[in-house]
CSV table of C-alpha atoms in Angstrom, one decimal:
chain,number,residue,atom,x,y,z
B,27,MET,CA,130.6,60.6,101.7
B,28,VAL,CA,132.7,57.6,100.9
B,29,ARG,CA,132.3,54.8,103.4
B,30,LEU,CA,134.8,52.0,103.8
B,31,SER,CA,133.5,48.5,103.4
B,32,ARG,CA,132.4,47.5,106.8
B,33,VAL,CA,133.4,43.9,106.8
B,34,LEU,CA,132.2,42.0,109.8
B,35,LEU,CA,135.0,40.3,111.7
B,36,LYS,CA,133.6,36.9,111.1
B,37,ASP,CA,133.8,37.3,107.3
B,38,ALA,CA,137.4,38.5,107.3
B,39,GLY,CA,139.0,35.2,106.3
B,40,SER,CA,141.3,36.9,103.9
B,41,VAL,CA,143.0,39.2,106.4
B,42,ILE,CA,143.2,37.1,109.5
B,43,ASP,CA,142.6,33.5,110.6
B,44,LYS,CA,139.0,32.3,111.0
B,45,THR,CA,139.7,31.0,114.5
B,46,LEU,CA,141.0,34.4,115.6
B,47,SER,CA,138.1,36.3,114.0
B,48,ASP,CA,135.7,34.2,116.1
B,49,ILE,CA,137.2,35.1,119.4
B,50,LEU,CA,138.9,38.4,119.2
B,51,VAL,CA,137.4,41.5,120.8
B,52,CYS,CA,138.8,44.9,121.6
B,53,PRO,CA,141.3,44.6,124.6
B,54,LEU,CA,140.0,47.7,126.2
B,55,SER,CA,136.3,47.7,125.8
B,56,LYS,CA,135.8,44.0,125.1
B,57,GLN,CA,133.4,44.8,122.3
B,58,PRO,CA,133.6,43.2,118.8
B,59,LEU,CA,136.1,44.5,116.3
B,60,ARG,CA,135.5,45.5,112.7
B,61,VAL,CA,138.0,44.7,110.0
B,62,CYS,CA,139.1,47.5,107.7
B,63,GLU,CA,140.5,45.9,104.6
B,64,LYS,CA,141.9,49.1,103.2
B,65,THR,CA,144.3,49.9,106.1
B,66,LYS,CA,144.6,46.2,107.1
B,67,SER,CA,143.6,46.9,110.7
B,68,LEU,CA,141.0,46.0,113.3
B,69,VAL,CA,138.8,48.9,114.4
B,70,SER,CA,137.1,49.1,117.7
B,71,ASP,CA,134.1,51.4,117.1
B,72,THR,CA,133.1,52.0,120.7
B,73,ILE,CA,136.4,53.7,121.5
B,74,ASP,CA,137.5,54.7,118.0
B,75,VAL,CA,140.8,53.0,118.0
B,76,SER,CA,142.4,51.0,115.2
B,77,PHE,CA,144.8,48.2,115.8
B,78,PRO,CA,147.2,47.2,113.0
B,79,ILE,CA,147.6,43.8,111.5
B,80,LYS,CA,151.2,43.1,110.6
B,81,ASP,CA,151.8,40.2,108.2
B,82,GLY,CA,148.6,38.5,109.2
B,83,ILE,CA,149.2,38.9,113.0
B,84,PRO,CA,146.9,41.3,114.7
B,85,CYS,CA,148.6,43.5,117.2
B,86,LEU,CA,146.1,44.2,120.0
B,87,VAL,CA,148.4,45.7,122.5
B,88,PRO,CA,146.8,49.0,123.7
B,89,LYS,CA,149.9,50.9,123.1
B,90,ASP,CA,149.9,49.9,119.4
B,91,GLY,CA,146.4,51.3,118.7
B,92,LYS,CA,145.9,54.5,116.8
B,93,ILE,CA,143.1,56.8,117.8
B,94,LEU,CA,140.9,57.5,114.8
B,95,GLU,CA,140.3,61.2,114.0
B,96,GLU,CA,136.9,61.2,112.5
B,97,GLU,CA,133.9,58.9,113.0
B,98,GLY,CA,133.3,56.2,110.3
B,99,ASP,CA,136.6,57.0,108.5
B,100,ALA,CA,140.0,55.6,109.5
B,101,SER,CA,142.9,57.8,108.5
B,102,LYS,CA,146.6,57.7,109.3
B,103,ALA,CA,147.3,60.8,111.4
A,21,MET,CA,150.9,59.2,113.5
A,22,ARG,CA,149.8,60.1,117.0
A,23,ARG,CA,151.2,57.6,119.6
A,24,ILE,CA,148.8,56.7,122.2
A,25,ASN,CA,150.0,57.2,125.7
A,26,SER,CA,146.7,57.9,127.2
A,27,LEU,CA,144.7,55.3,125.3
A,28,TYR,CA,143.5,54.1,128.6
A,29,GLY,CA,141.7,57.5,128.8
A,30,ARG,CA,139.5,56.1,126.1
A,31,ILE,CA,138.0,53.8,128.6
A,32,GLY,CA,136.1,56.7,130.1
A,33,LEU,CA,134.1,56.7,126.8
A,34,LEU,CA,132.7,53.3,127.8
A,35,LYS,CA,130.4,54.8,130.4
A,36,ARG,CA,128.9,57.1,127.8
A,37,VAL,CA,128.2,54.3,125.4
A,38,SER,CA,126.4,52.2,127.9
A,39,GLU,CA,123.7,54.7,128.1
A,40,LYS,CA,123.0,54.4,124.3
A,41,SER,CA,122.4,50.7,124.2
A,42,THR,CA,120.7,49.3,127.2
A,43,LYS,CA,120.8,45.7,126.0
A,44,GLN,CA,124.6,45.9,125.9
A,45,SER,CA,124.8,47.4,129.4
A,46,HIS,CA,124.6,44.0,131.0
A,47,THR,CA,127.7,42.8,129.1
A,48,PHE,CA,129.5,46.1,130.1
A,49,LEU,CA,128.9,45.4,133.8
A,50,ALA,CA,130.1,41.9,133.5
A,51,SER,CA,133.3,43.0,131.7
A,52,LEU,CA,133.9,45.9,134.0
A,53,THR,CA,134.6,43.7,136.9
A,54,PHE,CA,137.8,42.3,135.5
A,55,SER,CA,139.9,45.1,136.9
A,56,THR,CA,141.0,44.7,140.5
A,57,GLU,CA,140.4,48.3,141.3
A,58,GLY,CA,136.9,49.0,142.6
A,59,SER,CA,135.2,45.8,143.8
A,60,TYR,CA,135.8,42.3,142.7
A,61,GLY,CA,132.8,40.5,141.5
A,62,GLY,CA,130.4,43.4,142.1
A,63,ASP,CA,129.3,46.2,139.9
A,64,GLY,CA,132.0,48.5,140.9
A,65,GLU,CA,133.1,51.4,138.7
A,66,PHE,CA,135.8,50.8,136.2
A,67,GLN,CA,139.0,52.6,137.2
A,68,GLN,CA,141.6,53.6,134.7
A,69,SER,CA,144.8,51.5,134.9
A,70,SER,CA,146.9,54.6,135.3
A,71,SER,CA,145.8,54.9,138.9
A,72,LYS,CA,147.0,51.5,139.8
A,73,VAL,CA,150.5,50.8,141.1
A,74,LYS,CA,152.9,50.1,138.3
A,75,ILE,CA,155.8,48.0,139.3
A,76,PHE,CA,157.0,46.8,136.0
A,77,ASP,CA,157.8,48.7,132.8
A,78,ARG,CA,155.8,46.7,130.2
A,79,ASP,CA,157.3,48.5,127.2
A,80,LEU,CA,160.8,47.6,128.3
A,81,LYS,CA,159.6,44.0,128.9
A,82,ARG,CA,158.5,43.9,125.2
A,83,ILE,CA,161.9,45.0,124.1
A,84,HIS,CA,163.5,42.4,126.3
A,85,ARG,CA,161.3,39.7,124.8
A,86,ASP,CA,162.2,40.9,121.3
A,87,ARG,CA,165.8,40.4,122.2
A,88,ALA,CA,165.1,37.1,123.8
A,89,ALA,CA,163.4,35.9,120.6
A,90,TRP,CA,166.6,36.4,118.7
A,91,LEU,CA,168.9,35.1,121.4
A,92,SER,CA,167.0,31.8,122.0
A,93,ARG,CA,166.5,31.0,118.4
A,94,GLN,CA,169.1,28.4,118.0
A,95,LYS,CA,169.0,26.1,120.9
A,96,ASN,CA,166.4,24.8,123.3
A,97,ASP,CA,166.6,25.9,126.9
A,98,THR,CA,166.5,22.9,129.2
A,99,PHE,CA,165.1,24.8,132.2
A,100,VAL,CA,162.2,26.3,130.2
A,101,ASP,CA,161.5,23.0,128.6
A,102,ALA,CA,161.4,21.3,132.0
A,103,VAL,CA,158.8,23.8,133.3
A,104,ALA,CA,156.7,23.5,130.1
A,105,GLU,CA,156.8,19.7,130.2
A,106,ASN,CA,155.7,19.7,133.9
A,107,LEU,CA,152.8,22.0,133.0
A,108,ILE,CA,151.6,20.2,130.0
A,109,ASP,CA,151.9,16.9,131.8
A,110,ARG,CA,149.0,18.0,134.0
A,111,LEU,CA,146.8,17.7,131.0
A,112,GLU,CA,147.2,14.0,131.1
A,113,ASP,CA,145.7,13.9,134.6
A,114,CYS,CA,142.4,15.2,133.2
A,115,LYS,CA,139.8,13.0,131.5
A,116,LYS,CA,138.5,16.1,129.7
A,117,SER,CA,139.9,17.1,126.3
A,118,PHE,CA,140.5,20.7,125.4
A,119,PRO,CA,139.9,21.5,121.7
A,120,THR,CA,140.7,25.2,121.9
A,121,ALA,CA,143.7,26.2,123.8
A,122,PHE,CA,145.2,29.6,124.4
A,123,CYS,CA,148.9,30.2,125.2
A,124,LEU,CA,149.8,33.4,127.1
A,125,GLY,CA,153.3,34.7,126.8
A,126,GLY,CA,156.3,33.3,128.6
A,127,SER,CA,158.0,30.4,126.9
A,128,LEU,CA,155.6,30.0,123.9
A,129,GLY,CA,157.9,28.0,121.7
A,130,ALA,CA,158.6,25.4,124.4
A,131,VAL,CA,154.9,24.9,125.1
A,132,LYS,CA,154.1,24.5,121.4
A,133,ARG,CA,156.9,22.1,120.8
A,134,LEU,CA,156.1,19.9,123.9
A,135,ILE,CA,152.4,19.5,123.5
A,136,ARG,CA,152.7,16.5,121.3
A,137,GLY,CA,149.0,15.8,121.1
A,138,ARG,CA,148.3,15.8,124.8
A,139,GLY,CA,145.0,17.1,126.1
A,140,GLY,CA,143.2,16.6,122.8
A,141,ILE,CA,144.2,20.1,121.7
A,142,GLU,CA,143.1,20.9,118.1
A,143,LYS,CA,143.4,24.7,117.9
A,144,LEU,CA,146.1,26.6,119.6
A,145,ILE,CA,146.2,30.4,119.8
A,146,MET,CA,149.5,31.9,120.8
A,147,MET,CA,149.7,35.4,122.3
A,148,ASP,CA,152.7,37.4,123.4
A,149,SER,CA,153.4,41.1,123.9
A,150,SER,CA,156.4,41.0,121.6
A,151,TYR,CA,156.0,40.8,117.8
A,152,ASP,CA,159.4,39.3,117.2
A,153,MET,CA,158.7,36.4,119.6
A,154,ILE,CA,155.5,35.6,117.8
A,155,LYS,CA,157.2,35.8,114.4
A,156,SER,CA,159.9,33.4,115.5
A,157,CYS,CA,157.3,30.9,116.8
A,158,ARG,CA,155.6,31.1,113.5
A,159,ASP,CA,158.8,30.6,111.6
A,160,ALA,CA,159.7,27.6,113.8
A,161,GLN,CA,156.4,26.1,113.1
A,162,GLU,CA,156.8,26.4,109.3
A,163,ASP,CA,160.2,24.7,109.6
A,164,SER,CA,158.9,21.8,111.7
A,165,LEU,CA,156.9,19.0,110.2
A,166,ASP,CA,154.3,18.8,112.9
A,167,ASN,CA,151.2,20.5,111.6
A,168,SER,CA,148.5,18.6,113.3
A,169,ILE,CA,147.5,21.5,115.5
A,170,GLU,CA,146.0,24.5,113.9
A,171,THR,CA,147.9,27.5,115.3
A,172,SER,CA,147.0,31.1,115.2
A,173,TYR,CA,149.1,34.0,116.3
A,174,LEU,CA,148.3,37.2,118.0
A,175,VAL,CA,150.1,40.1,119.7
A,176,GLY,CA,148.5,41.3,122.8
A,177,ASP,CA,149.0,42.4,126.4
A,178,GLU,CA,148.4,39.9,129.2
A,179,GLU,CA,146.7,42.7,131.2
A,180,PHE,CA,144.2,43.4,128.5
A,181,LEU,CA,143.1,40.1,127.0
A,182,PRO,CA,141.5,40.6,123.6
A,183,ILE,CA,139.5,37.4,124.0
A,184,LYS,CA,135.7,37.1,124.0
A,185,GLU,CA,134.1,35.7,127.1
A,186,SER,CA,133.6,31.9,127.3
A,187,SER,CA,135.5,31.1,124.2
A,188,VAL,CA,138.5,28.9,125.0
A,189,ASP,CA,138.7,25.6,126.8
A,190,LEU,CA,142.2,25.9,128.2
A,191,ILE,CA,144.6,28.7,129.0
A,192,ILE,CA,148.3,27.9,129.5
A,193,SER,CA,150.8,30.4,130.7
A,194,SER,CA,154.4,29.1,131.3
A,195,LEU,CA,156.5,31.7,133.1
A,196,GLY,CA,154.7,34.6,131.6
A,197,LEU,CA,152.5,36.1,134.3
A,198,HIS,CA,155.1,37.2,136.8
A,199,TRP,CA,155.7,40.4,134.7
A,200,THR,CA,152.2,41.7,134.9
A,201,ASN,CA,151.5,44.7,137.0
A,202,ASP,CA,148.1,43.5,137.9
A,203,LEU,CA,148.2,39.7,138.3
A,204,PRO,CA,144.7,39.3,139.9
A,205,GLY,CA,143.1,41.4,137.1
A,206,SER,CA,144.9,39.3,134.5
A,207,MET,CA,143.7,36.1,136.1
A,208,ILE,CA,140.1,37.4,136.3
A,209,GLN,CA,140.2,38.1,132.6
A,210,CYS,CA,141.6,34.6,132.0
A,211,LYS,CA,138.7,33.2,134.0
A,212,LEU,CA,136.2,35.2,132.0
A,213,ALA,CA,137.7,34.0,128.7
A,214,LEU,CA,137.3,30.4,129.7
A,215,LYS,CA,134.3,28.3,128.9
A,216,PRO,CA,132.5,26.8,131.9
A,217,ASP,CA,134.6,23.8,133.0
A,218,GLY,CA,137.6,25.3,131.3
A,219,LEU,CA,141.1,24.9,132.8
A,220,PHE,CA,143.6,27.6,133.7
A,221,LEU,CA,147.2,26.4,134.0
A,222,ALA,CA,150.0,28.8,134.9
A,223,ALA,CA,153.6,28.6,136.0
A,224,ILE,CA,155.1,31.6,137.6
A,225,LEU,CA,158.4,32.2,139.4
A,226,GLY,CA,158.2,32.3,143.1
A,227,GLY,CA,159.9,34.2,145.9
A,228,GLU,CA,162.9,32.0,146.4
A,229,THR,CA,164.0,32.4,142.8
A,230,LEU,CA,167.6,33.6,142.3
A,231,LYS,CA,168.1,34.2,146.0
A,232,GLU,CA,171.8,33.8,145.5
A,233,LEU,CA,171.8,36.5,143.0
A,234,ARG,CA,169.8,38.8,145.2
A,235,ILE,CA,172.3,38.3,148.1
A,236,ALA,CA,175.3,38.9,145.8
A,237,CYS,CA,173.8,42.0,144.3
A,238,THR,CA,172.9,43.5,147.6
A,239,LEU,CA,176.3,42.9,149.1
A,240,ALA,CA,178.2,44.2,146.1
A,241,HIS,CA,176.1,47.3,145.9
A,242,MET,CA,176.5,48.1,149.6
A,243,GLU,CA,180.2,47.7,149.4
A,244,ARG,CA,180.8,49.7,146.2
A,245,GLU,CA,178.0,52.3,146.2
A,246,GLY,CA,176.8,52.4,149.8
A,247,GLY,CA,173.2,51.9,149.0
A,248,ILE,CA,171.0,49.4,147.3
A,249,SER,CA,168.5,49.6,144.4
A,250,PRO,CA,166.0,46.9,143.5
A,251,ARG,CA,167.6,44.4,141.1
A,252,LEU,CA,165.1,41.6,141.5
A,253,SER,CA,161.4,41.9,140.9
A,254,PRO,CA,159.0,41.2,143.7
A,255,LEU,CA,157.8,37.6,143.2
A,256,ALA,CA,154.8,35.8,144.5
A,257,GLN,CA,154.9,33.6,147.6
A,258,VAL,CA,153.2,30.3,147.6
A,259,ARG,CA,150.6,31.4,150.1
A,260,ASP,CA,149.7,34.3,147.8
A,261,ALA,CA,149.2,32.0,144.8
A,262,GLY,CA,146.2,30.2,146.5
A,263,ASN,CA,144.7,33.6,147.4
A,264,LEU,CA,145.1,34.7,143.8
A,265,LEU,CA,143.2,31.8,142.4
A,266,THR,CA,140.3,32.1,144.8
A,267,ARG,CA,140.2,35.8,144.3
A,268,ALA,CA,140.0,35.4,140.6
A,269,GLY,CA,137.0,33.1,141.1
A,270,PHE,CA,138.5,29.8,140.0
A,271,SER,CA,136.9,26.7,141.5
A,272,LEU,CA,139.0,23.6,142.6
A,273,PRO,CA,142.2,25.7,142.8
A,274,GLY,CA,145.5,23.8,143.1
A,275,VAL,CA,149.0,25.1,143.8
A,276,ASP,CA,152.3,23.3,143.9
A,277,VAL,CA,155.9,24.4,144.0
A,278,ASP,CA,159.0,23.0,142.4
A,279,GLU,CA,162.5,24.1,142.9
A,280,TYR,CA,165.0,23.8,140.1
A,281,VAL,CA,168.7,24.4,140.7
A,282,VAL,CA,170.5,25.3,137.5
A,283,LYS,CA,174.3,25.2,137.4
A,284,TYR,CA,176.3,27.7,135.4
A,285,LYS,CA,180.0,28.0,134.7
A,286,SER,CA,180.1,31.5,136.1
A,287,ALA,CA,177.7,34.2,137.3
A,288,LEU,CA,178.0,36.0,134.0
A,289,ASP,CA,176.6,32.9,132.3
A,290,LEU,CA,173.6,33.2,134.5
A,291,ILE,CA,173.0,36.7,133.3
A,292,GLU,CA,173.3,35.6,129.7
A,293,HIS,CA,170.7,32.9,130.3
A,294,LEU,CA,168.4,35.4,131.9
A,295,ARG,CA,168.7,37.6,128.9
A,296,ALA,CA,168.0,34.8,126.6
A,297,MET,CA,164.8,34.0,128.5
A,298,GLY,CA,163.8,37.7,128.5
A,299,GLU,CA,163.8,37.8,132.3
A,300,THR,CA,166.1,40.7,132.9
A,301,ASN,CA,165.2,43.6,135.2
A,302,ALA,CA,162.2,45.7,134.1
A,303,LEU,CA,161.3,47.4,137.4
A,304,LEU,CA,160.2,50.9,137.0
A,305,GLN,CA,162.3,51.9,140.0
A,306,ARG,CA,165.4,50.3,138.6
A,307,ASN,CA,168.8,52.0,138.6
A,308,LYS,CA,169.5,52.4,134.9
A,309,ILE,CA,173.2,52.6,135.4
A,310,LEU,CA,175.3,49.6,136.4
A,311,ASN,CA,178.9,50.3,137.4
A,312,ARG,CA,181.4,47.9,135.9
A,313,GLU,CA,183.0,47.6,139.3
A,314,THR,CA,179.8,46.7,140.9
A,315,ALA,CA,179.0,44.1,138.2
A,316,LEU,CA,182.4,42.4,138.6
A,317,ALA,CA,182.1,42.6,142.4
A,318,THR,CA,178.7,40.8,142.1
A,319,ALA,CA,180.2,38.1,140.0
A,320,ALA,CA,183.1,37.7,142.4
A,321,ILE,CA,180.9,37.5,145.5
A,322,TYR,CA,178.6,35.0,143.8
A,323,ASP,CA,181.5,32.8,143.0
A,324,SER,CA,183.0,33.0,146.4
A,325,MET,CA,179.9,32.5,148.4
A,326,PHE,CA,178.0,30.0,146.3
A,327,SER,CA,180.2,28.0,144.0
A,328,THR,CA,180.4,24.3,144.3
A,329,GLU,CA,183.4,22.0,144.3
A,330,ASP,CA,183.6,21.7,140.6
A,331,GLY,CA,183.7,25.4,140.1
A,332,SER,CA,180.1,25.9,138.8
A,333,VAL,CA,177.7,28.2,140.4
A,334,PRO,CA,174.1,27.2,141.1
A,335,ALA,CA,171.0,29.3,140.8
A,336,THR,CA,167.7,28.5,142.3
A,337,PHE,CA,164.5,28.9,140.4
A,338,GLN,CA,161.3,28.3,142.4
A,339,VAL,CA,158.4,27.7,140.1
A,340,ILE,CA,154.8,27.9,141.4
A,341,TYR,CA,152.3,25.9,139.3
A,342,MET,CA,148.7,27.1,139.6
A,343,THR,CA,145.6,25.3,138.3
A,344,GLY,CA,142.1,26.5,138.4
A,345,TRP,CA,138.8,25.6,136.7
A,346,ARG,CA,136.0,27.9,135.6
A,347,GLU,CA,132.9,26.9,137.7
A,348,HIS,CA,130.6,24.4,136.2
A,349,SER,CA,127.7,22.4,137.7
A,350,SER,CA,129.6,19.2,137.7
A,351,HIS,CA,132.2,20.5,140.2
A,352,PRO,CA,131.8,19.4,143.8
A,353,GLN,CA,130.4,22.3,145.9
A,354,ALA,CA,130.5,22.8,149.6
A,355,LYS,CA,127.1,22.1,151.2
A,356,ARG,CA,125.0,24.9,152.6
A,357,ARG,CA,125.6,25.7,156.3
A,358,GLY,CA,123.0,24.0,158.5
A,359,SER,CA,122.2,21.3,156.0
A,360,ALA,CA,124.1,18.6,157.9
A,361,THR,CA,122.1,15.3,158.3
A,362,VAL,CA,124.7,13.5,160.5
A,363,SER,CA,126.1,14.9,163.7
A,364,PHE,CA,129.6,14.3,165.0
A,365,THR,CA,128.3,12.3,168.0
A,366,ASP,CA,126.7,9.9,165.6
A,367,LEU,CA,130.0,9.6,163.7
A,368,GLN,CA,131.9,8.9,166.9
A,369,LYS,CA,129.4,6.2,167.8
A,370,GLN,CA,129.6,4.7,164.4
A,371,PHE,CA,133.4,4.5,164.2
A,372,GLY,CA,133.9,3.5,167.8
A,373,GLY,CA,135.3,5.4,170.7
A,374,GLN,CA,138.8,3.9,170.7
A,375,SER,CA,140.4,7.1,169.7
């Protein structure tokens, strides 16, 4: 099974700001987020939702989140 | 792509997860108290936000703010600048410096522009619910020469703060929080996001705002259509502001009020200004149709009832400034009941009985 590279949020300097990566958490569950480099999004594992990053700006509005279909694999529905 | 309308239903999963990892359950309980449903400060159950009263249409507010981002691009708004200036000035009254600051919605551009090194801010994080607004702030920053403050941008909802606990020194919100459905919950989340001895500064519009417009709208509606529909959002009163701060758990709360009277050439200019600020009607119960006759009647009534000698019309904006600190051991606390060492009779003897 192919697993996406699970980059910890604090190492994700390439996708978003270092400052942001230190303090961002999921808006709904307040748990740490995981960066998914492939889809350029922040994934919240506890509730299986991914939030997009548009042009380096993370969009953490609950309405913008996409529910992930399978565990451990983010796919665009 | 499945749109999420019931993402909030996902929160029900949280309870399941807490059984798996007991060492995380403590954090869960702490973060579960940020909603106002259930009990404040206790270990109440987390209720889904769909059961709370929704007054404002948040999606519409995002669209309004997108439009406002485009409308207010060119020139600076004096009213919004005055409010932001007043708010940031309070930083000068504190001896403390705030290296990490977080700016929540409202007039972001004005706050960023007017900081000018006050408060010792080194890192600024800007958050708004509208993507276009954030983009225009970022573009404005790239154009300007002032790059001394490291700024990061983020799109998020004020009612669901995506900020870790105890991570920022200062939270500023200039005219942003009066559109939240759950203001106490928002403030509780702000308090949790602050480090101990962190400051929360907010400016919201108060109950006296646009009272002339409210009167004109009601009269015009009753004349033309025979009924009234809500045109102005319910706004906080000053006495409520103090309660909000204490309820959120801030220590050393402070509230003060300022009234600004802005003059316009006509009532329609007022509406244009409101659009440019993103402050137009977003009540869920609003009447989506506005008759042309009613609109013109409103403008006419406004002019006839409230215009001044030089033909301009005034509009009142009442701004309530709230300040609160996250509790810290250095803050003065009230002493425990029964721990008095001096009685009132002693004090009277000491200071003489001339009164």
